[in-house]
mmCIF file of C-alpha atoms in Angstrom:
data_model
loop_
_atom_site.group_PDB
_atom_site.id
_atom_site.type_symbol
_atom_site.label_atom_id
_atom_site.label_comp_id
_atom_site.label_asym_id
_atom_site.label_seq_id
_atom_site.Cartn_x
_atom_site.Cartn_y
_atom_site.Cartn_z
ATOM 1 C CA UNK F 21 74.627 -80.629 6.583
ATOM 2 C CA UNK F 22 73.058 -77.357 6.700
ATOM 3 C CA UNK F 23 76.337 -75.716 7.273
ATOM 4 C CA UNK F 24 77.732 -77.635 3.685
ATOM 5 C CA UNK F 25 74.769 -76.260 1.915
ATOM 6 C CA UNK F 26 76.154 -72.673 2.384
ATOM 7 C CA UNK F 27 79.193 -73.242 0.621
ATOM 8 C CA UNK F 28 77.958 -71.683 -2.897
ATOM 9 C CA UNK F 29 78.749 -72.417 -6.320
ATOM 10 C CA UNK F 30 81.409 -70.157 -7.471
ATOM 11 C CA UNK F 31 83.812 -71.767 -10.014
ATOM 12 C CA UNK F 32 81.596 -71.001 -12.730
ATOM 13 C CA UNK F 33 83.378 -67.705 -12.647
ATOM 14 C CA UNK F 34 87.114 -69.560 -12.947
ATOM 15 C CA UNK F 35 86.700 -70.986 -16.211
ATOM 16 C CA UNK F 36 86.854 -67.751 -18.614
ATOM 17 C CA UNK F 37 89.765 -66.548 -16.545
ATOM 18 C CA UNK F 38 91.640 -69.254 -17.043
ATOM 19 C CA UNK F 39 91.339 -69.842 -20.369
ATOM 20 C CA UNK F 40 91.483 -66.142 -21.312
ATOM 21 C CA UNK F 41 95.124 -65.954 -19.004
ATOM 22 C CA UNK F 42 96.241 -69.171 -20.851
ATOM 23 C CA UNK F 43 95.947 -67.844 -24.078
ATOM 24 C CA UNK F 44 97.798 -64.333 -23.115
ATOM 25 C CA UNK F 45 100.425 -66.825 -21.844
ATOM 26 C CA UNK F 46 100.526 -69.702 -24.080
ATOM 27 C CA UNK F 47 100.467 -67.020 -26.412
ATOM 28 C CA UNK F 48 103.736 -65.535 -26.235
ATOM 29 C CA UNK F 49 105.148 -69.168 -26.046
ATOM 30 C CA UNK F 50 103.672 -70.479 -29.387
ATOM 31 C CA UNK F 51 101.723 -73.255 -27.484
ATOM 32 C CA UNK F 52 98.263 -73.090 -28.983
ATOM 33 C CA UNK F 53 96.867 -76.537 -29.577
ATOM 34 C CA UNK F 54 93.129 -77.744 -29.972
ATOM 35 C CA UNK F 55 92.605 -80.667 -27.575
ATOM 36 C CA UNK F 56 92.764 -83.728 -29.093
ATOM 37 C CA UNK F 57 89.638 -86.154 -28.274
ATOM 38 C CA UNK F 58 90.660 -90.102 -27.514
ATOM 39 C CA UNK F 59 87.862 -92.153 -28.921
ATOM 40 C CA UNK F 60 85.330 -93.712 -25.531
ATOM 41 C CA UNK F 61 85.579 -97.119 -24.829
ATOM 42 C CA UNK F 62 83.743 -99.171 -27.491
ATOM 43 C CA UNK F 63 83.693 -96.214 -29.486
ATOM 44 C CA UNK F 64 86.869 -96.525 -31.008
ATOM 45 C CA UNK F 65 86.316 -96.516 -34.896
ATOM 46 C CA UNK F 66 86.279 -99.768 -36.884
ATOM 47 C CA UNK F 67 86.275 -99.704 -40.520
ATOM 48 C CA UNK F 68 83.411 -101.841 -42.464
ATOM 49 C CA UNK F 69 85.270 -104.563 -44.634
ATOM 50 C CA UNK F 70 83.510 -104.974 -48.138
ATOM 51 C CA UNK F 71 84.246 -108.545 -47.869
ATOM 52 C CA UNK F 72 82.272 -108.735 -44.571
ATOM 53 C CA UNK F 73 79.698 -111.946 -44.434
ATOM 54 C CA UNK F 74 77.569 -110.363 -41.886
ATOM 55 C CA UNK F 75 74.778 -107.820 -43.323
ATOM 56 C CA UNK F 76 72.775 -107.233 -40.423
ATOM 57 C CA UNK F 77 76.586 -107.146 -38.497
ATOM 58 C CA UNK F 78 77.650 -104.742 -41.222
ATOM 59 C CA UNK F 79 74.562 -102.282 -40.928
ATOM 60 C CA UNK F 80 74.611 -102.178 -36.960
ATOM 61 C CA UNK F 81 78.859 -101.402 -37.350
ATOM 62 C CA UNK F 82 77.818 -98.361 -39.603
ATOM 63 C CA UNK F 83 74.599 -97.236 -37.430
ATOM 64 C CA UNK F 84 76.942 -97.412 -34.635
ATOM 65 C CA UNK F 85 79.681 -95.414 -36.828
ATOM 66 C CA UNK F 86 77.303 -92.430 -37.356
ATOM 67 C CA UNK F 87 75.494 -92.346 -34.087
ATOM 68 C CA UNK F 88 79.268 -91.865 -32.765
ATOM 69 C CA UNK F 89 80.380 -89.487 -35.797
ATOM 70 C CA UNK F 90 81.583 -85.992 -33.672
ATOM 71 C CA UNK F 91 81.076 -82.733 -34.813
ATOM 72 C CA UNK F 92 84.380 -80.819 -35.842
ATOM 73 C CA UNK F 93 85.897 -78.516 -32.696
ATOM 74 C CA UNK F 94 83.017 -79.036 -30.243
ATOM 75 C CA UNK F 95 84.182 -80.222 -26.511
ATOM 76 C CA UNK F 96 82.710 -80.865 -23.098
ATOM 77 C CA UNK F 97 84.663 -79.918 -20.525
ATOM 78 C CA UNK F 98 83.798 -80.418 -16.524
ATOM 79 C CA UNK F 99 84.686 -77.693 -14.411
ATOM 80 C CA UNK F 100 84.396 -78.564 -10.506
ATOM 81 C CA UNK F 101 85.008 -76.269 -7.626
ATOM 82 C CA UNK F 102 86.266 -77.817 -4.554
ATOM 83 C CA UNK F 103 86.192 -75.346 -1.084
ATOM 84 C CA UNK F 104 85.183 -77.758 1.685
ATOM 85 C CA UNK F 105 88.641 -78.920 2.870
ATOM 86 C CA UNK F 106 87.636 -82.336 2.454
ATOM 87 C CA UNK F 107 88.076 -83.240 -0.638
ATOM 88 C CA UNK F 108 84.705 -82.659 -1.760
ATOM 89 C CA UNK F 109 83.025 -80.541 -5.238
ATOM 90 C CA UNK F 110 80.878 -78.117 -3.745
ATOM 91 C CA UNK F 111 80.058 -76.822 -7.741
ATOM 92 C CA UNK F 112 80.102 -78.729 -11.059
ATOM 93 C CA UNK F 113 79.139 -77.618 -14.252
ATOM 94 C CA UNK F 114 79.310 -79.419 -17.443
ATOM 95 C CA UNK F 115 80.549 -76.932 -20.221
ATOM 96 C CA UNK F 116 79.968 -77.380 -24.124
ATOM 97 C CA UNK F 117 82.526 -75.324 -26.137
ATOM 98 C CA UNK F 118 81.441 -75.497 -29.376
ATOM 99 C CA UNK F 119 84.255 -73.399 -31.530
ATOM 100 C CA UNK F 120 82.983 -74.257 -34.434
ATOM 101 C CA UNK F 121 79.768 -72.513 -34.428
ATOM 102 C CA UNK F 122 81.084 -69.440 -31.437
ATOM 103 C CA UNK F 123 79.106 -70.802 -28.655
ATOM 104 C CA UNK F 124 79.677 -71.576 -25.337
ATOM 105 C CA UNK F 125 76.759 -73.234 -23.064
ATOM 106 C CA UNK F 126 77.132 -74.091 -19.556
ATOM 107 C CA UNK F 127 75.018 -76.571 -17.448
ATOM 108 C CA UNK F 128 75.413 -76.371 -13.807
ATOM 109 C CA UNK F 129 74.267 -79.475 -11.906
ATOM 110 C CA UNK F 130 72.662 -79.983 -8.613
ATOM 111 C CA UNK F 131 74.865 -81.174 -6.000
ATOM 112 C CA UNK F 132 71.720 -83.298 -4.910
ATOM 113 C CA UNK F 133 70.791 -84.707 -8.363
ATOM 114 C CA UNK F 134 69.692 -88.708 -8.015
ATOM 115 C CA UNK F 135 73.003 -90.421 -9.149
ATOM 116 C CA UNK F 136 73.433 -94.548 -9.240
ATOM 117 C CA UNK F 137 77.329 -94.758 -7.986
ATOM 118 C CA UNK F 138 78.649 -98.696 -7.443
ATOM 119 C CA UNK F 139 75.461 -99.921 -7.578
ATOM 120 C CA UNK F 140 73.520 -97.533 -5.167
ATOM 121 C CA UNK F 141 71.589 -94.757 -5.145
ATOM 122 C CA UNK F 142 73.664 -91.641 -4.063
ATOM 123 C CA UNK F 143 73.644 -87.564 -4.608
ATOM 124 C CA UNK F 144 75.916 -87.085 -7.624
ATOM 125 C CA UNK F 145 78.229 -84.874 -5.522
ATOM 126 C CA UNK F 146 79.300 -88.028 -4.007
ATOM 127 C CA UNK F 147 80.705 -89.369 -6.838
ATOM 128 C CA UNK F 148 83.441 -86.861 -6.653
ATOM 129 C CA UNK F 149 83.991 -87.597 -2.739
ATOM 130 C CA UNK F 150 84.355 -91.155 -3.495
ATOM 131 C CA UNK F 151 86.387 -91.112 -7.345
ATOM 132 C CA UNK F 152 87.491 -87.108 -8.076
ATOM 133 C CA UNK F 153 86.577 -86.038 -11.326
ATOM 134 C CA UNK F 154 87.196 -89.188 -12.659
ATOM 135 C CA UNK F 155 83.945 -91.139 -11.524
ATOM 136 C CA UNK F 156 82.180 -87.830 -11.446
ATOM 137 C CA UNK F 157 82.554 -87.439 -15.262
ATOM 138 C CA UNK F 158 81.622 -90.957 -15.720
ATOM 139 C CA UNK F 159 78.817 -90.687 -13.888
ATOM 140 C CA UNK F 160 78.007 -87.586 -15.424
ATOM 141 C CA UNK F 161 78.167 -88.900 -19.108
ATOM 142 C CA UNK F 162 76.301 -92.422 -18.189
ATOM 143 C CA UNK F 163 73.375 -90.488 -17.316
ATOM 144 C CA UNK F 164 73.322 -87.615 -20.174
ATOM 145 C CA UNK F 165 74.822 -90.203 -23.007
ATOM 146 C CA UNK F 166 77.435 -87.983 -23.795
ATOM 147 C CA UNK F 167 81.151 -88.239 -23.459
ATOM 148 C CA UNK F 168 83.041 -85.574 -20.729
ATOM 149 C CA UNK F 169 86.060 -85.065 -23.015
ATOM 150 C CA UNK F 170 88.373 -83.069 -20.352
ATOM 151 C CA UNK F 171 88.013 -82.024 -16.170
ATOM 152 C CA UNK F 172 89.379 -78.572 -15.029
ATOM 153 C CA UNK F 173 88.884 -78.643 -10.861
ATOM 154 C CA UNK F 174 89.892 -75.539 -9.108
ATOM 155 C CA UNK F 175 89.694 -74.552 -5.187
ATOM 156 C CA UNK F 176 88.609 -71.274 -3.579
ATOM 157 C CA UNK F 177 92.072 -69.935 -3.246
ATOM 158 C CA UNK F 178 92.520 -70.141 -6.816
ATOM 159 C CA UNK F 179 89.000 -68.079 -7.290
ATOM 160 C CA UNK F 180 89.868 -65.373 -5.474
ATOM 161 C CA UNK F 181 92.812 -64.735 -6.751
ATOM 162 C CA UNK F 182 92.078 -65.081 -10.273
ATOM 163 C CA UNK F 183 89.249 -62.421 -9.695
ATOM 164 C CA UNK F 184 92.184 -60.454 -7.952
ATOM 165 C CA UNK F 185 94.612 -60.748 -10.367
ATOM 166 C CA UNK F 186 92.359 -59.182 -12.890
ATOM 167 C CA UNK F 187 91.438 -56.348 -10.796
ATOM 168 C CA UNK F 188 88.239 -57.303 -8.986
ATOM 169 C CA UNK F 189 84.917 -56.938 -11.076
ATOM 170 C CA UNK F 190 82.162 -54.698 -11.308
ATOM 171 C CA UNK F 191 78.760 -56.272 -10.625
ATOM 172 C CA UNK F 192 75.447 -55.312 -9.525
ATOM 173 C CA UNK F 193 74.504 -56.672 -6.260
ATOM 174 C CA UNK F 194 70.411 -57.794 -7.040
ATOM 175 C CA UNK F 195 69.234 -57.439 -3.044
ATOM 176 C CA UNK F 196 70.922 -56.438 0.371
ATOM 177 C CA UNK F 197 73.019 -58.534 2.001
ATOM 178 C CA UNK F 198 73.246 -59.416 5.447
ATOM 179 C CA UNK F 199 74.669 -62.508 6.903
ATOM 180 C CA UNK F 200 76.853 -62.962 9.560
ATOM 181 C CA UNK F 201 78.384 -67.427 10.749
ATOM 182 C CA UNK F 202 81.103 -66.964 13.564
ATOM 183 C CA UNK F 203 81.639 -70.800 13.168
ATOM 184 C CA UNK F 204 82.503 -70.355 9.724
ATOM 185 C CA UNK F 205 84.132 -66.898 10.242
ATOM 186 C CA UNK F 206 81.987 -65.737 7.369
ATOM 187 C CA UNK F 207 80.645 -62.363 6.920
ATOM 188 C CA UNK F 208 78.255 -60.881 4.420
ATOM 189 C CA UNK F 209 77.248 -57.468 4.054
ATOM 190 C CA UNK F 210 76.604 -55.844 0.473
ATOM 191 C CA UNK F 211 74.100 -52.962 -0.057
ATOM 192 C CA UNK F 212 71.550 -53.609 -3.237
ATOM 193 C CA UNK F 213 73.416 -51.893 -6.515
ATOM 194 C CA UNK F 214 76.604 -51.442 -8.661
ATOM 195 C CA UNK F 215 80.200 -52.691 -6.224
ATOM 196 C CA UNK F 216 83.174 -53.497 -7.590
ATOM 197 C CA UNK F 217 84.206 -56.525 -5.740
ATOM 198 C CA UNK F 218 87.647 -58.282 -4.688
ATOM 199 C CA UNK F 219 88.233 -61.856 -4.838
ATOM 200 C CA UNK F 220 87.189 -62.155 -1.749
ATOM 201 C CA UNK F 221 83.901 -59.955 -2.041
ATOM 202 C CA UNK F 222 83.389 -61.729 -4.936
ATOM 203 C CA UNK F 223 83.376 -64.797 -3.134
ATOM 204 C CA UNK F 224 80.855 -63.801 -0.293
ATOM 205 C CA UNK F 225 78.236 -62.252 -3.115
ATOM 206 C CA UNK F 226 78.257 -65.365 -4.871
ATOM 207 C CA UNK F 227 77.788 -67.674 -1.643
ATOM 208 C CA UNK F 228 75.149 -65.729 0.197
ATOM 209 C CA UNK F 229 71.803 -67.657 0.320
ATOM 210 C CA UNK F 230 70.194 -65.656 2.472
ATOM 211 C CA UNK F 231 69.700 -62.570 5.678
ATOM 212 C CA UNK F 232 70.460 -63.286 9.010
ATOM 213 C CA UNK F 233 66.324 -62.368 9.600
ATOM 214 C CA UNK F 234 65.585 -65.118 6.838
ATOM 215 C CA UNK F 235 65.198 -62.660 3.962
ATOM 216 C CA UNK F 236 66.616 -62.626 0.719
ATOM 217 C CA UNK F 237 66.000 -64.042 -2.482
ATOM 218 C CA UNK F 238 62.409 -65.608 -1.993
ATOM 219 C CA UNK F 239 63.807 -68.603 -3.540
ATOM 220 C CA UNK F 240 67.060 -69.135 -2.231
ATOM 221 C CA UNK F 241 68.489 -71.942 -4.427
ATOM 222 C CA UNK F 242 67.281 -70.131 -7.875
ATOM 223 C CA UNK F 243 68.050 -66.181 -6.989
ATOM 224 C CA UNK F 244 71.471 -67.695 -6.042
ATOM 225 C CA UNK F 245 72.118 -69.332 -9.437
ATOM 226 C CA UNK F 246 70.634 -66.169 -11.054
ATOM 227 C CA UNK F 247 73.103 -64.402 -8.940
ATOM 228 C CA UNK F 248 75.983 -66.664 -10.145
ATOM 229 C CA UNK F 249 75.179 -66.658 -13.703
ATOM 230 C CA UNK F 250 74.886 -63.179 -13.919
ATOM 231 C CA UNK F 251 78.619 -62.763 -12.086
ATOM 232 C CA UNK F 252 79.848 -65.150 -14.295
ATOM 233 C CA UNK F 253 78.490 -62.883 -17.516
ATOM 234 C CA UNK F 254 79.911 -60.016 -15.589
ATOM 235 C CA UNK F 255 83.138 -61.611 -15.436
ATOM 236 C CA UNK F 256 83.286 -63.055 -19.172
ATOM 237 C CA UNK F 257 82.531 -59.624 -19.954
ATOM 238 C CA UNK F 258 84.941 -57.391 -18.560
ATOM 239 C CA UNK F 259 87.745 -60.704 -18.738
ATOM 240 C CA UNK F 260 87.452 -60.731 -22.221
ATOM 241 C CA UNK F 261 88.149 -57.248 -23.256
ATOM 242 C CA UNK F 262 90.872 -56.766 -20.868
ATOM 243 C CA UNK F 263 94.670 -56.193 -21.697
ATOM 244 C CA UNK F 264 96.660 -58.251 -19.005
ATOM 245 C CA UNK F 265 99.874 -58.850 -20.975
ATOM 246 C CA UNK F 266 101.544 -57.582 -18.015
ATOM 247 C CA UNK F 267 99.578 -59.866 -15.737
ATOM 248 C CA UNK F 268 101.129 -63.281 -17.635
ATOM 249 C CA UNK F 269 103.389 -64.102 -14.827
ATOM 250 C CA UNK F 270 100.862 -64.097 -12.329
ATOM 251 C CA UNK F 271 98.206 -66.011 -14.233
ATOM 252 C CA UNK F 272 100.997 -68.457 -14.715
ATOM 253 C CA UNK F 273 101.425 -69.241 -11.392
ATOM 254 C CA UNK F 274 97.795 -69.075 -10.396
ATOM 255 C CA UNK F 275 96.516 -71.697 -12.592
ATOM 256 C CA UNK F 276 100.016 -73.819 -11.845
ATOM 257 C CA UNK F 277 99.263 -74.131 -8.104
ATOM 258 C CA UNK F 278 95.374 -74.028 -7.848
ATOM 259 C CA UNK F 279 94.064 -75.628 -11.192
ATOM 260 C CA UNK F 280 93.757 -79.302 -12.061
ATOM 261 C CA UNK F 281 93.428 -80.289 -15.628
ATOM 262 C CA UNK F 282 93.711 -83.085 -18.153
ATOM 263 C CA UNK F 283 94.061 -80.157 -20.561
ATOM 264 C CA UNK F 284 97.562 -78.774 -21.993
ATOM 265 C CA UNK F 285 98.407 -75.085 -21.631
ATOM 266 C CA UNK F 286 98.601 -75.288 -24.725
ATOM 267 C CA UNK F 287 94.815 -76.698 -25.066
ATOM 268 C CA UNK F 288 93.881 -74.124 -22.889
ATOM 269 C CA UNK F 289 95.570 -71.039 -24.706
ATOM 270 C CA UNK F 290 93.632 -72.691 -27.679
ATOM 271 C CA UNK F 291 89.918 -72.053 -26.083
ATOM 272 C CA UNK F 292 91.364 -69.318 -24.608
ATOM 273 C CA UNK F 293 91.923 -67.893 -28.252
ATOM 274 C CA UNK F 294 88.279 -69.122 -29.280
ATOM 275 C CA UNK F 295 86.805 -67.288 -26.199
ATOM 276 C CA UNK F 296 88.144 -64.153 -27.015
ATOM 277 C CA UNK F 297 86.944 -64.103 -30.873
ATOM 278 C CA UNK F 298 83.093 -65.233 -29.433
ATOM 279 C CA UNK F 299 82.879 -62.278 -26.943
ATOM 280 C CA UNK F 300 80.628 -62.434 -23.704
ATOM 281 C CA UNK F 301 77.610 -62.943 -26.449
ATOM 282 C CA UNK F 302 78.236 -66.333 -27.295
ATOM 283 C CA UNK F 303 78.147 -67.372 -23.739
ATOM 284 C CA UNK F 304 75.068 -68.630 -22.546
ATOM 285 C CA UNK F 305 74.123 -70.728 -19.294
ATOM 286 C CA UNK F 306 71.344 -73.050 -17.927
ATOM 287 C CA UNK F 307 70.739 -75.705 -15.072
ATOM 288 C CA UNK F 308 70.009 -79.539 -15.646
ATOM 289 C CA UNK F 309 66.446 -79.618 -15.192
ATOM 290 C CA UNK F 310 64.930 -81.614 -12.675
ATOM 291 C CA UNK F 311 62.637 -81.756 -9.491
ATOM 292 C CA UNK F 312 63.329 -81.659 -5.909
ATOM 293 C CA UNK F 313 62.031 -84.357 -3.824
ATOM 294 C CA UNK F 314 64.177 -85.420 -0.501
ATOM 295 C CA UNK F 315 66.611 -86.549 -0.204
ATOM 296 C CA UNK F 316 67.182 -85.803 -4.235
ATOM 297 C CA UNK F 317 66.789 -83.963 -7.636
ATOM 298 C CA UNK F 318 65.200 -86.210 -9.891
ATOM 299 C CA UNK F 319 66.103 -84.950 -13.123
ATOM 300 C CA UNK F 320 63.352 -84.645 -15.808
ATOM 301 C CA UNK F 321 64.388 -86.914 -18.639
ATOM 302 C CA UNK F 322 62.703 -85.268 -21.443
ATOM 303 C CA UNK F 323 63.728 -81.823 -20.509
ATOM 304 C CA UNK F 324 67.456 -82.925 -20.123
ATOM 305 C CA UNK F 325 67.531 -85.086 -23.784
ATOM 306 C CA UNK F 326 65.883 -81.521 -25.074
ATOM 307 C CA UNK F 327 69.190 -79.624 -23.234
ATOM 308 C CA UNK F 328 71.920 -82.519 -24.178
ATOM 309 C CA UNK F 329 70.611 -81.859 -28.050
ATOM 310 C CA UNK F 330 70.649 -78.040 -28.190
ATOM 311 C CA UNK F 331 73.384 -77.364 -26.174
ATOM 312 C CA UNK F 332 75.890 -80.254 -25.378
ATOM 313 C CA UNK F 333 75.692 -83.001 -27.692
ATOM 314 C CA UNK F 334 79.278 -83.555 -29.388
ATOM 315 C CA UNK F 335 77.727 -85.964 -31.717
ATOM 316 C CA UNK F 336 76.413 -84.824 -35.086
ATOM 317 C CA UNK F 337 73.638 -87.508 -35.241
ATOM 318 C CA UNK F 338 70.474 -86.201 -31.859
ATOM 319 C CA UNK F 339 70.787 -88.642 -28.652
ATOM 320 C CA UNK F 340 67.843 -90.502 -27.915
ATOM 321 C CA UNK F 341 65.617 -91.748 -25.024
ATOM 322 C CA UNK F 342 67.762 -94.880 -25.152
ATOM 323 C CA UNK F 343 71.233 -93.244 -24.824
ATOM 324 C CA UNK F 344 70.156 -91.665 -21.343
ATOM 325 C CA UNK F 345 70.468 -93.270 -18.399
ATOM 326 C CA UNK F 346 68.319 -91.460 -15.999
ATOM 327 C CA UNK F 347 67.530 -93.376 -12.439
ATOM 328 C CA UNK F 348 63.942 -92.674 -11.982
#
């Protein structure tokens, strides 16, 4: 287990690139579409007959109406990383694109959050072992109250050469790193400042935890995610200013063999688009709040409602206590 806790959340990093590559792409092929959103399951909208007999029936149909009413061009996406070789989502993060207003917001969440899957207690991450993205986004909007609207899973291959194929990335290293695993042929050695990093360098910043003498962050779980988040801004950055017309081929065929997506190219050249008029400064990022005590994160329910409202809700009407379902 301890060697699975060193694989480190990096597709936080793949979700700019791809949508910034689709629209180049999609771009020169006329495709841009805004997803379309299919109503959730006893959500679907059902108009209020003036002849119905039924007040109290009538007033909980419209309640239910504009508790359900979505805000124009706002979408959740999930974006899971998958680098085990098992099948398994070592990173997921829940992203809110909200188009309407320029904001992006993404929450990552703990791999060891307190989940109920089939009627027993699990880690979250096990939802994807057991259903994909599938039962992980179910299981992700049971407990927050909110629909996931779309899935985007993408392996390490795919990371590192999407960093590649936009000529590596400059990013300041926060600490030295040195960390050497023969049994997972990993190697990490960075010195403390400004590197411009390959995929693959890319990959080993964003994974390291900690020294080979036990050094390193102080708090290894939060300087990591700082680390991450800060790549990721790094990333959005110097993505989103970049001009890869030249590159369209390549981006092609990277997201055709290493991304997985309920969303059209087309749908992606569209947030692609939307990405590119926000800028870096309408990207912002946080992680679902919640306490560690083994063998799980139990999330803290009035800290997440707080998050779901200000950053991911794509209701116009504030979720409520009651539309959560946190297991305590």
């Amino acid at each position: 287990m301890a060697k699975r806790r060193r694989r480190r959340s990096w597709s936080r990093t793949l979700l700019l690139i791809v949508f910034v590559s689709a629209a180049v792409y999609a771009g020169v092929h006329c495709l841009f579409r805004a997803p379309q959103v299919q109503a959730q399951d006893g959500q679907e909208e059902t108009p209020v007959q003036e002849e119905e007999t039924d007040p109290e029936a009538a007033a909980a149909a419209a309640a239910l109406a504009a508790h359900t009413e979505r805000k124009d061009n706002f979408y959740t996406i999930l974006v899971s990383g998958v680098d085990d070789g098992n099948g398994g989502s070592d990173t997921n993060i829940l992203v809110a694109v909200d188009a309407e207003n320029g904001k992006i917001h993404g929450v990552s969440i703990p791999r060891d959050t307190k989940a109920v899957i089939n009627g027993k207690n699990h880690k979250i991450n096990f939802a994807y072992n057991s259903g994909g993205s599938e039962l992980l986004a179910q299981t992700i909007s049971e407990q927050l109250g909110i629909p996931v609207d779309f899935t985007v899973t993408v392996d390490l291959t795919g990371f590192i050469a999407l960093v590649d194929a936009i000529g590596g990335v400059d990013f300041y290293v926060p600490i030295d790193m040195n960390y050497d695993d023969p049994i997972q042929n990993l190697s990490i050695h960075f010195s403390k400042g400004m590197q411009h990093l390959s995929g693959q360098e890319a990959m080993e910043v964003v994974r390291f935890r900690h020294n080979n003498d036990g050094t390193g962050y102080g708090s290894e779980d939060i300087g990591r995610m700082s680390t991450q988040q800060d790549f990721l801004m790094a990333v959005a950055e110097q993505t989103l200013t970049l001009s890869n017309v030249n590159k369209v081929g390549t981006f092609a065929q990277i997201f055709q063999q290493y991304v997985d997506t309920d969303l059209t190219l087309g749908n992606l050249a569209w947030l692609g688009k939307e990405a590119i008029t926000m800028g870096s400064d309408g990207i912002s990022f946080s992680i679902l709040p919640g306490l560690w005590k083994s063998p799980y994160i139990y999330l803290d329910q009035e800290a997440v409602l707080t998050l779901v409202n200000e950053s991911l809700n794509p209701y116009v009407e504030d979720r409520v206590m009651e539309d959560l379902n946190i297991p305590s």
